[in-house]
PDB file of C-alpha atoms in Angstrom:
ATOM      1  CA  TYR L1012      52.570  30.963  98.751  1.00 97.00           C
ATOM      2  CA  LEU L1013      52.909  34.474 100.045  1.00 98.00           C
ATOM      3  CA  VAL L1014      52.809  35.614 103.746  1.00 98.00           C
ATOM      4  CA  VAL L1015      51.684  39.223 104.546  1.00 98.00           C
ATOM      5  CA  ILE L1016      52.486  40.746 107.807  1.00 98.00           C
ATOM      6  CA  GLY L1017      50.320  43.572 108.685  1.00 97.00           C
ATOM      7  CA  GLY L1018      46.604  44.083 107.802  1.00 96.00           C
ATOM      8  CA  GLY L1019      46.430  48.025 106.920  1.00 95.00           C
ATOM      9  CA  PRO L1020      45.700  48.850 103.457  1.00 94.00           C
ATOM     10  CA  GLY L1021      49.168  47.912 101.869  1.00 96.00           C
ATOM     11  CA  GLY L1022      49.055  44.337 103.610  1.00 97.00           C
ATOM     12  CA  CYS L1023      45.225  44.121 102.271  1.00 97.00           C
ATOM     13  CA  ARG L1024      46.002  45.022  98.866  1.00 97.00           C
ATOM     14  CA  ALA L1025      48.608  42.695  98.492  1.00 97.00           C
ATOM     15  CA  ALA L1026      46.759  39.992  99.984  1.00 98.00           C
ATOM     16  CA  ILE L1027      44.038  40.507  97.366  1.00 98.00           C
ATOM     17  CA  THR L1028      46.167  40.820  94.261  1.00 98.00           C
ATOM     18  CA  ALA L1029      48.239  37.721  95.129  1.00 98.00           C
ATOM     19  CA  ALA L1030      44.859  35.780  95.563  1.00 98.00           C
ATOM     20  CA  GLU L1031      43.366  36.971  92.279  1.00 97.00           C
ATOM     21  CA  ARG L1032      46.453  35.609  90.672  1.00 96.00           C
ATOM     22  CA  GLY L1033      45.846  32.380  92.018  1.00 97.00           C
ATOM     23  CA  HIS L1034      48.443  32.451  95.182  1.00 98.00           C
ATOM     24  CA  LYS L1035      47.745  30.901  98.750  1.00 98.00           C
ATOM     25  CA  VAL L1036      47.932  33.773 101.111  1.00 98.00           C
ATOM     26  CA  THR L1037      48.328  34.223 105.063  1.00 98.00           C
ATOM     27  CA  LEU L1038      47.608  37.677 106.258  1.00 98.00           C
ATOM     28  CA  ILE L1039      49.011  38.221 109.864  1.00 98.00           C
ATOM     29  CA  GLU L1040      47.341  40.971 112.126  1.00 98.00           C
ATOM     30  CA  LYS L1041      48.317  41.720 115.257  1.00 96.00           C
ATOM     31  CA  SER L1042      44.786  43.207 116.200  1.00 95.00           C
ATOM     32  CA  ASP L1043      41.498  42.088 116.000  1.00 95.00           C
ATOM     33  CA  SER L1044      40.242  43.956 112.800  1.00 94.00           C
ATOM     34  CA  LEU L1045      41.871  45.090 109.409  1.00 95.00           C
ATOM     35  CA  GLY L1046      42.404  48.516 108.235  1.00 93.00           C
ATOM     36  CA  GLY L1047      45.711  49.623 110.175  1.00 90.00           C
ATOM     37  CA  GLN L1048      45.826  53.535 110.770  1.00 83.00           C
ATOM     38  CA  LEU L1049      43.040  54.030 108.254  1.00 85.00           C
ATOM     39  CA  LYS L1050      40.524  52.550 111.518  1.00 80.00           C
ATOM     40  CA  HIS L1051      40.718  55.873 112.879  1.00 74.00           C
ATOM     41  CA  ALA L1052      38.865  57.336 109.776  1.00 71.00           C
ATOM     42  CA  ALA L1053      35.704  56.139 111.283  1.00 66.00           C
ATOM     43  CA  TYR L1054      35.824  58.895 113.768  1.00 66.00           C
ATOM     44  CA  ASP L1055      36.140  61.765 111.246  1.00 69.00           C
ATOM     45  CA  ASP L1056      33.240  62.662 109.009  1.00 68.00           C
ATOM     46  CA  ARG L1057      35.611  63.957 106.484  1.00 75.00           C
ATOM     47  CA  LYS L1058      37.134  60.679 105.771  1.00 78.00           C
ATOM     48  CA  GLU L1059      34.271  58.593 104.809  1.00 83.00           C
ATOM     49  CA  ASP L1060      35.876  57.505 101.480  1.00 88.00           C
ATOM     50  CA  LEU L1061      38.552  56.185 103.643  1.00 87.00           C
ATOM     51  CA  VAL L1062      35.819  54.178 105.567  1.00 89.00           C
ATOM     52  CA  ARG L1063      34.477  52.980 102.510  1.00 93.00           C
ATOM     53  CA  TYR L1064      37.845  51.871 101.058  1.00 94.00           C
ATOM     54  CA  VAL L1065      38.670  49.763 104.231  1.00 93.00           C
ATOM     55  CA  ARG L1066      35.080  48.225 104.084  1.00 95.00           C
ATOM     56  CA  TYR L1067      36.011  47.294 100.320  1.00 96.00           C
ATOM     57  CA  LEU L1068      39.138  45.687 101.381  1.00 96.00           C
ATOM     58  CA  LYS L1069      37.510  43.572 103.952  1.00 97.00           C
ATOM     59  CA  ALA L1070      34.846  42.389 101.744  1.00 97.00           C
ATOM     60  CA  GLN L1071      37.316  41.576  99.161  1.00 97.00           C
ATOM     61  CA  ILE L1072      39.361  39.625 101.467  1.00 97.00           C
ATOM     62  CA  SER L1073      36.495  37.884 102.858  1.00 96.00           C
ATOM     63  CA  ARG L1074      35.592  36.632  99.252  1.00 96.00           C
ATOM     64  CA  HIS L1075      38.862  34.825  98.559  1.00 97.00           C
ATOM     65  CA  SER L1076      39.008  31.389  99.845  1.00 96.00           C
ATOM     66  CA  ASN L1077      42.498  31.404  99.550  1.00 97.00           C
ATOM     67  CA  ILE L1078      43.329  34.065 102.045  1.00 98.00           C
ATOM     68  CA  GLU L1079      43.686  33.037 105.430  1.00 98.00           C
ATOM     69  CA  VAL L1080      43.627  35.724 107.937  1.00 98.00           C
ATOM     70  CA  LEU L1081      45.121  35.390 111.583  1.00 98.00           C
ATOM     71  CA  TYR L1082      43.724  37.944 113.886  1.00 97.00           C
ATOM     72  CA  ASN L1083      45.269  38.972 117.058  1.00 97.00           C
ATOM     73  CA  THR L1084      48.560  37.567 116.127  1.00 97.00           C
ATOM     74  CA  THR L1085      51.762  39.060 116.544  1.00 96.00           C
ATOM     75  CA  ALA L1086      54.367  37.802 113.738  1.00 97.00           C
ATOM     76  CA  THR L1087      57.933  36.787 114.517  1.00 97.00           C
ATOM     77  CA  PRO L1088      60.419  35.655 112.020  1.00 97.00           C
ATOM     78  CA  GLU L1089      60.460  32.219 113.755  1.00 98.00           C
ATOM     79  CA  MET L1090      56.810  31.963 112.995  1.00 97.00           C
ATOM     80  CA  VAL L1091      56.857  33.241 109.422  1.00 98.00           C
ATOM     81  CA  GLU L1092      60.027  30.727 108.880  1.00 97.00           C
ATOM     82  CA  LYS L1093      57.573  27.690 109.879  1.00 97.00           C
ATOM     83  CA  LEU L1094      55.104  28.655 107.498  1.00 98.00           C
ATOM     84  CA  ASN L1095      57.835  28.247 104.725  1.00 97.00           C
ATOM     85  CA  PRO L1096      56.473  30.859 102.367  1.00 98.00           C
ATOM     86  CA  ASP L1097      57.770  31.428  98.703  1.00 97.00           C
ATOM     87  CA  ALA L1098      57.441  35.310  99.589  1.00 98.00           C
ATOM     88  CA  VAL L1099      56.761  37.728 102.476  1.00 98.00           C
ATOM     89  CA  LEU L1100      55.586  41.032 102.436  1.00 98.00           C
ATOM     90  CA  VAL L1101      55.910  43.199 105.366  1.00 97.00           C
ATOM     91  CA  ALA L1102      53.675  46.141 106.159  1.00 96.00           C
ATOM     92  CA  ILE L1103      53.487  46.519 109.825  1.00 96.00           C
ATOM     93  CA  GLY L1104      53.585  50.351 109.636  1.00 93.00           C
ATOM     94  CA  ALA L1105      55.088  52.987 111.725  1.00 92.00           C
ATOM     95  CA  GLU L1106      55.223  53.766 115.451  1.00 91.00           C
ATOM     96  CA  PRO L1107      54.426  57.442 116.938  1.00 91.00           C
ATOM     97  CA  ILE L1108      57.447  59.391 118.013  1.00 94.00           C
ATOM     98  CA  LYS L1109      57.797  59.725 121.707  1.00 95.00           C
ATOM     99  CA  PRO L1110      59.249  63.302 122.438  1.00 96.00           C
ATOM    100  CA  ARG L1111      61.679  63.525 125.272  1.00 96.00           C
ATOM    101  CA  ILE L1112      59.663  66.047 127.571  1.00 97.00           C
ATOM    102  CA  PRO L1113      59.541  65.560 131.382  1.00 98.00           C
ATOM    103  CA  GLY L1114      56.231  64.227 132.305  1.00 98.00           C
ATOM    104  CA  ILE L1115      55.490  62.840 128.760  1.00 97.00           C
ATOM    105  CA  GLU L1116      54.033  59.730 130.309  1.00 96.00           C
ATOM    106  CA  LYS L1117      51.095  61.469 131.549  1.00 96.00           C
ATOM    107  CA  ALA L1118      50.204  62.323 127.728  1.00 96.00           C
ATOM    108  CA  TYR L1119      48.009  60.161 125.273  1.00 95.00           C
ATOM    109  CA  GLU L1120      49.427  59.178 121.959  1.00 94.00           C
ATOM    110  CA  ALA L1121      47.604  60.793 119.017  1.00 91.00           C
ATOM    111  CA  VAL L1122      46.733  57.771 117.380  1.00 81.00           C
ATOM    112  CA  ASP L1123      44.918  56.678 120.297  1.00 81.00           C
ATOM    113  CA  ILE L1124      43.027  59.361 121.140  1.00 84.00           C
ATOM    114  CA  TYR L1125      40.063  58.505 119.042  1.00 76.00           C
ATOM    115  CA  PHE L1126      39.289  55.583 121.441  1.00 75.00           C
ATOM    116  CA  HIS L1127      39.500  57.547 124.618  1.00 80.00           C
ATOM    117  CA  GLN L1128      37.741  60.731 123.880  1.00 82.00           C
ATOM    118  CA  GLU L1129      35.547  60.430 126.551  1.00 84.00           C
ATOM    119  CA  ASP L1130      38.530  60.561 129.118  1.00 89.00           C
ATOM    120  CA  LEU L1131      39.955  63.996 127.831  1.00 94.00           C
ATOM    121  CA  GLY L1132      37.985  66.335 129.241  1.00 95.00           C
ATOM    122  CA  ASN L1133      37.265  69.689 128.065  1.00 97.00           C
ATOM    123  CA  ARG L1134      40.540  71.470 127.896  1.00 97.00           C
ATOM    124  CA  VAL L1135      43.287  69.696 125.631  1.00 98.00           C
ATOM    125  CA  VAL L1136      46.900  70.564 124.724  1.00 98.00           C
ATOM    126  CA  ILE L1137      48.298  69.051 121.677  1.00 98.00           C
ATOM    127  CA  ILE L1138      51.935  68.916 121.145  1.00 98.00           C
ATOM    128  CA  GLY L1139      52.514  68.980 117.562  1.00 97.00           C
ATOM    129  CA  GLY L1140      50.745  70.698 114.883  1.00 96.00           C
ATOM    130  CA  GLY L1141      51.450  68.408 111.888  1.00 94.00           C
ATOM    131  CA  THR L1142      48.824  67.050 109.630  1.00 92.00           C
ATOM    132  CA  ILE L1143      47.816  64.374 112.621  1.00 91.00           C
ATOM    133  CA  GLY L1144      47.815  66.925 115.234  1.00 95.00           C
ATOM    134  CA  SER L1145      46.015  69.448 113.134  1.00 95.00           C
ATOM    135  CA  GLU L1146      43.313  67.257 112.000  1.00 92.00           C
ATOM    136  CA  LEU L1147      43.019  66.061 115.761  1.00 93.00           C
ATOM    137  CA  MET L1148      42.659  69.683 116.709  1.00 95.00           C
ATOM    138  CA  LEU L1149      40.078  70.002 114.335  1.00 94.00           C
ATOM    139  CA  HIS L1150      38.149  67.169 115.461  1.00 92.00           C
ATOM    140  CA  LEU L1151      38.174  67.956 119.063  1.00 94.00           C
ATOM    141  CA  ALA L1152      37.226  71.742 118.397  1.00 96.00           C
ATOM    142  CA  GLU L1153      34.476  70.518 116.327  1.00 94.00           C
ATOM    143  CA  ASN L1154      33.268  68.294 119.328  1.00 92.00           C
ATOM    144  CA  GLY L1155      33.255  71.274 121.811  1.00 94.00           C
ATOM    145  CA  HIS L1156      36.755  70.996 123.219  1.00 96.00           C
ATOM    146  CA  GLN L1157      39.017  73.903 124.087  1.00 98.00           C
ATOM    147  CA  VAL L1158      42.182  72.921 122.557  1.00 98.00           C
ATOM    148  CA  THR L1159      45.642  74.600 122.278  1.00 98.00           C
ATOM    149  CA  VAL L1160      48.435  73.174 119.777  1.00 98.00           C
ATOM    150  CA  ILE L1161      52.025  73.521 120.625  1.00 98.00           C
ATOM    151  CA  GLU L1162      53.816  73.636 117.256  1.00 98.00           C
ATOM    152  CA  MET L1163      57.677  74.124 116.790  1.00 96.00           C
ATOM    153  CA  GLY L1164      57.158  75.419 113.094  1.00 96.00           C
ATOM    154  CA  ASP L1165      55.719  78.515 111.844  1.00 95.00           C
ATOM    155  CA  GLU L1166      52.719  76.861 110.451  1.00 95.00           C
ATOM    156  CA  LEU L1167      50.081  74.042 110.925  1.00 95.00           C
ATOM    157  CA  ALA L1168      50.136  71.089 108.911  1.00 93.00           C
ATOM    158  CA  THR L1169      53.586  71.989 107.143  1.00 92.00           C
ATOM    159  CA  LYS L1170      53.812  68.679 105.162  1.00 87.00           C
ATOM    160  CA  GLY L1171      50.077  68.799 103.894  1.00 87.00           C
ATOM    161  CA  HIS L1172      49.901  70.043 100.384  1.00 87.00           C
ATOM    162  CA  PHE L1173      48.284  73.371  99.233  1.00 90.00           C
ATOM    163  CA  PHE L1174      44.743  72.284  98.780  1.00 90.00           C
ATOM    164  CA  TYR L1175      44.537  70.483 102.061  1.00 89.00           C
ATOM    165  CA  LYS L1176      45.937  73.438 103.879  1.00 91.00           C
ATOM    166  CA  ILE L1177      43.164  75.566 102.396  1.00 93.00           C
ATOM    167  CA  GLY L1178      40.730  73.114 103.220  1.00 93.00           C
ATOM    168  CA  LEU L1179      41.929  72.797 106.714  1.00 93.00           C
ATOM    169  CA  GLN L1180      42.032  76.658 107.152  1.00 93.00           C
ATOM    170  CA  HIS L1181      38.533  76.908 106.499  1.00 94.00           C
ATOM    171  CA  ALA L1182      37.384  74.178 108.572  1.00 94.00           C
ATOM    172  CA  LEU L1183      38.791  75.822 111.538  1.00 95.00           C
ATOM    173  CA  LEU L1184      37.530  79.111 110.899  1.00 95.00           C
ATOM    174  CA  ASP L1185      34.216  77.632 111.848  1.00 94.00           C
ATOM    175  CA  VAL L1186      35.482  76.637 115.271  1.00 96.00           C
ATOM    176  CA  LYS L1187      37.704  79.413 115.615  1.00 95.00           C
ATOM    177  CA  GLU L1188      36.178  80.068 119.209  1.00 97.00           C
ATOM    178  CA  ASN L1189      37.562  76.502 120.115  1.00 97.00           C
ATOM    179  CA  TRP L1190      41.139  76.536 119.590  1.00 98.00           C
ATOM    180  CA  LYS L1191      44.347  78.226 119.458  1.00 97.00           C
ATOM    181  CA  ALA L1192      47.847  77.602 118.147  1.00 97.00           C
ATOM    182  CA  GLU L1193      51.093  78.619 119.662  1.00 98.00           C
ATOM    183  CA  LEU L1194      53.701  78.670 116.596  1.00 97.00           C
ATOM    184  CA  LYS L1195      57.159  78.560 116.988  1.00 98.00           C
ATOM    185  CA  ALA L1196      56.797  77.371 120.216  1.00 98.00           C
ATOM    186  CA  GLN L1197      58.643  74.499 122.355  1.00 97.00           C
ATOM    187  CA  CYS L1198      56.976  72.346 125.094  1.00 98.00           C
ATOM    188  CA  LYS L1199      59.164  71.890 128.127  1.00 98.00           C
ATOM    189  CA  GLU L1200      57.224  69.950 130.741  1.00 98.00           C
ATOM    190  CA  ILE L1201      54.257  68.292 131.427  1.00 98.00           C
ATOM    191  CA  GLY L1202      52.553  68.358 134.651  1.00 97.00           C
ATOM    192  CA  ASP L1203      49.309  67.348 136.449  1.00 96.00           C
ATOM    193  CA  GLY L1204      46.777  69.754 134.563  1.00 97.00           C
ATOM    194  CA  TRP L1205      49.318  71.994 133.067  1.00 98.00           C
ATOM    195  CA  VAL L1206      51.828  72.307 130.414  1.00 98.00           C
ATOM    196  CA  LYS L1207      55.006  74.600 130.258  1.00 98.00           C
ATOM    197  CA  TYR L1208      56.273  75.901 127.045  1.00 98.00           C
ATOM    198  CA  VAL L1209      58.325  78.466 125.593  1.00 98.00           C
ATOM    199  CA  ASP L1210      56.687  80.678 123.121  1.00 97.00           C
ATOM    200  CA  ASN L1211      57.816  82.583 119.783  1.00 96.00           C
ATOM    201  CA  SER L1212      59.343  85.532 121.795  1.00 97.00           C
ATOM    202  CA  GLY L1213      61.304  82.991 124.194  1.00 97.00           C
ATOM    203  CA  THR L1214      58.863  83.737 127.202  1.00 97.00           C
ATOM    204  CA  LEU L1215      58.235  80.724 129.546  1.00 98.00           C
ATOM    205  CA  LYS L1216      54.486  80.168 129.937  1.00 97.00           C
ATOM    206  CA  THR L1217      51.886  77.463 131.411  1.00 98.00           C
ATOM    207  CA  VAL L1218      48.454  76.483 130.024  1.00 98.00           C
ATOM    208  CA  ASP L1219      46.078  74.664 132.241  1.00 98.00           C
ATOM    209  CA  CYS L1220      44.728  71.709 130.720  1.00 98.00           C
ATOM    210  CA  ASP L1221      42.560  68.531 131.371  1.00 97.00           C
ATOM    211  CA  SER L1222      44.608  66.617 129.139  1.00 97.00           C
ATOM    212  CA  VAL L1223      47.591  66.416 126.829  1.00 97.00           C
ATOM    213  CA  VAL L1224      48.256  64.568 123.441  1.00 97.00           C
ATOM    214  CA  TYR L1225      51.485  64.316 121.499  1.00 97.00           C
ATOM    215  CA  ALA L1226      51.846  64.319 117.833  1.00 96.00           C
ATOM    216  CA  VAL L1227      55.223  65.070 116.663  1.00 95.00           C
ATOM    217  CA  GLY L1228      55.446  62.231 113.954  1.00 90.00           C
ATOM    218  CA  LEU L1229      55.688  58.799 113.015  1.00 90.00           C
ATOM    219  CA  ARG L1230      58.846  56.512 113.151  1.00 92.00           C
ATOM    220  CA  SER L1231      59.090  53.760 110.329  1.00 93.00           C
ATOM    221  CA  ARG L1232      59.293  50.493 112.155  1.00 94.00           C
ATOM    222  CA  LYS L1233      62.156  49.491 109.557  1.00 94.00           C
ATOM    223  CA  GLY L1234      64.222  47.460 111.784  1.00 94.00           C
ATOM    224  CA  GLU L1235      61.476  45.168 112.820  1.00 95.00           C
ATOM    225  CA  ALA L1236      60.488  44.936 109.509  1.00 96.00           C
ATOM    226  CA  GLN L1237      64.141  44.129 108.195  1.00 96.00           C
ATOM    227  CA  SER L1238      64.288  40.946 110.399  1.00 97.00           C
ATOM    228  CA  PHE L1239      61.811  38.992 108.482  1.00 98.00           C
ATOM    229  CA  TYR L1240      64.225  39.148 105.235  1.00 97.00           C
ATOM    230  CA  GLY L1241      66.379  35.811 104.522  1.00 96.00           C
ATOM    231  CA  ILE L1242      62.939  33.498 105.060  1.00 97.00           C
ATOM    232  CA  ALA L1243      61.699  33.305 101.393  1.00 97.00           C
ATOM    233  CA  ASN L1244      63.202  34.001  97.952  1.00 95.00           C
ATOM    234  CA  GLN L1245      61.309  37.537  97.699  1.00 97.00           C
ATOM    235  CA  THR L1246      60.715  39.734 100.564  1.00 97.00           C
ATOM    236  CA  ALA L1247      59.785  43.341 100.311  1.00 96.00           C
ATOM    237  CA  MET L1248      58.777  46.215 102.864  1.00 96.00           C
ATOM    238  CA  VAL L1249      55.982  48.391 101.698  1.00 95.00           C
ATOM    239  CA  GLY L1250      54.166  51.333 103.142  1.00 91.00           C
ATOM    240  CA  ASP L1251      55.142  53.059 106.513  1.00 90.00           C
ATOM    241  CA  CYS L1252      57.341  50.583 107.573  1.00 90.00           C
ATOM    242  CA  ASN L1253      59.713  51.429 104.975  1.00 85.00           C
ATOM    243  CA  ARG L1254      59.233  55.082 105.188  1.00 83.00           C
ATOM    244  CA  VAL L1255      56.227  57.159 106.319  1.00 82.00           C
ATOM    245  CA  GLY L1256      53.953  58.221 103.374  1.00 79.00           C
ATOM    246  CA  LYS L1257      50.530  58.149 101.856  1.00 82.00           C
ATOM    247  CA  VAL L1258      47.898  55.250 101.449  1.00 89.00           C
ATOM    248  CA  LEU L1259      47.968  55.339  97.795  1.00 89.00           C
ATOM    249  CA  GLN L1260      51.937  55.083  97.763  1.00 91.00           C
ATOM    250  CA  ALA L1261      51.384  52.062  99.953  1.00 92.00           C
ATOM    251  CA  ASN L1262      48.985  50.392  97.799  1.00 93.00           C
ATOM    252  CA  THR L1263      50.995  50.982  94.574  1.00 95.00           C
ATOM    253  CA  GLU L1264      54.068  49.233  96.167  1.00 95.00           C
ATOM    254  CA  ALA L1265      51.858  46.180  97.635  1.00 96.00           C
ATOM    255  CA  TYR L1266      50.100  45.878  94.390  1.00 96.00           C
ATOM    256  CA  PHE L1267      53.057  45.787  92.080  1.00 96.00           C
ATOM    257  CA  PHE L1268      55.035  43.498  94.433  1.00 96.00           C
ATOM    258  CA  ALA L1269      51.925  40.727  94.548  1.00 96.00           C
ATOM    259  CA  HIS L1270      51.294  41.352  90.741  1.00 96.00           C
ATOM    260  CA  ASN L1271      54.996  40.355  89.890  1.00 95.00           C
ATOM    261  CA  LEU L1272      55.025  37.267  91.970  1.00 94.00           C
TER     262      LEU L1272
END
């Protein structure tokens, strides 16, 4: 009997694999739907493959009668212990890092912004130009927003692989009038309708805006995940809650854990 905590791609993959091998599975998901971070892919035309993959996972889970999904449920060690599982797989993902910038409470988290696009206004400042911030900048620019990205590094999407960066650059060229990037810059303060930052020459500047979004990275929920250890004979963490990574990595870890039960 396997309890899976978290209905992202890793959690779903583990549940399906275990069910295919005849195990009973309870999948605990805190929201009202499966997919985890991949739910945001539906808002990006370039991520149709991920949208199809989420659809596939949902279909596979629905066809297995030995998988019970508990929606809108936040798992606790006490709750899981009462279920008396033989194995526990924790796939609770990561949380956005909230930068310590005066006025940050006025900003949106990047992972939630797709559900609040109508509230952004035209001029948007994004703090952080990694892969998440860069993709959000492209998405907003393509939808007519004027976007400014403030990035501490010397390039956008630093951790993206070579071909990813080329694709991003080509896509950004098509909307070059709708965005600009301040590289080697540091955000200093967020106010009502403005952001102050130090540019690459050390000059303090102010940019006017209608809204601010921060995308400075994700932090693994490792501490929370480790609280589920000691309940069952076998326990594992997969995906972003162990270390922030990619969908393929989470799926591989989940598959092999469930396959070896």
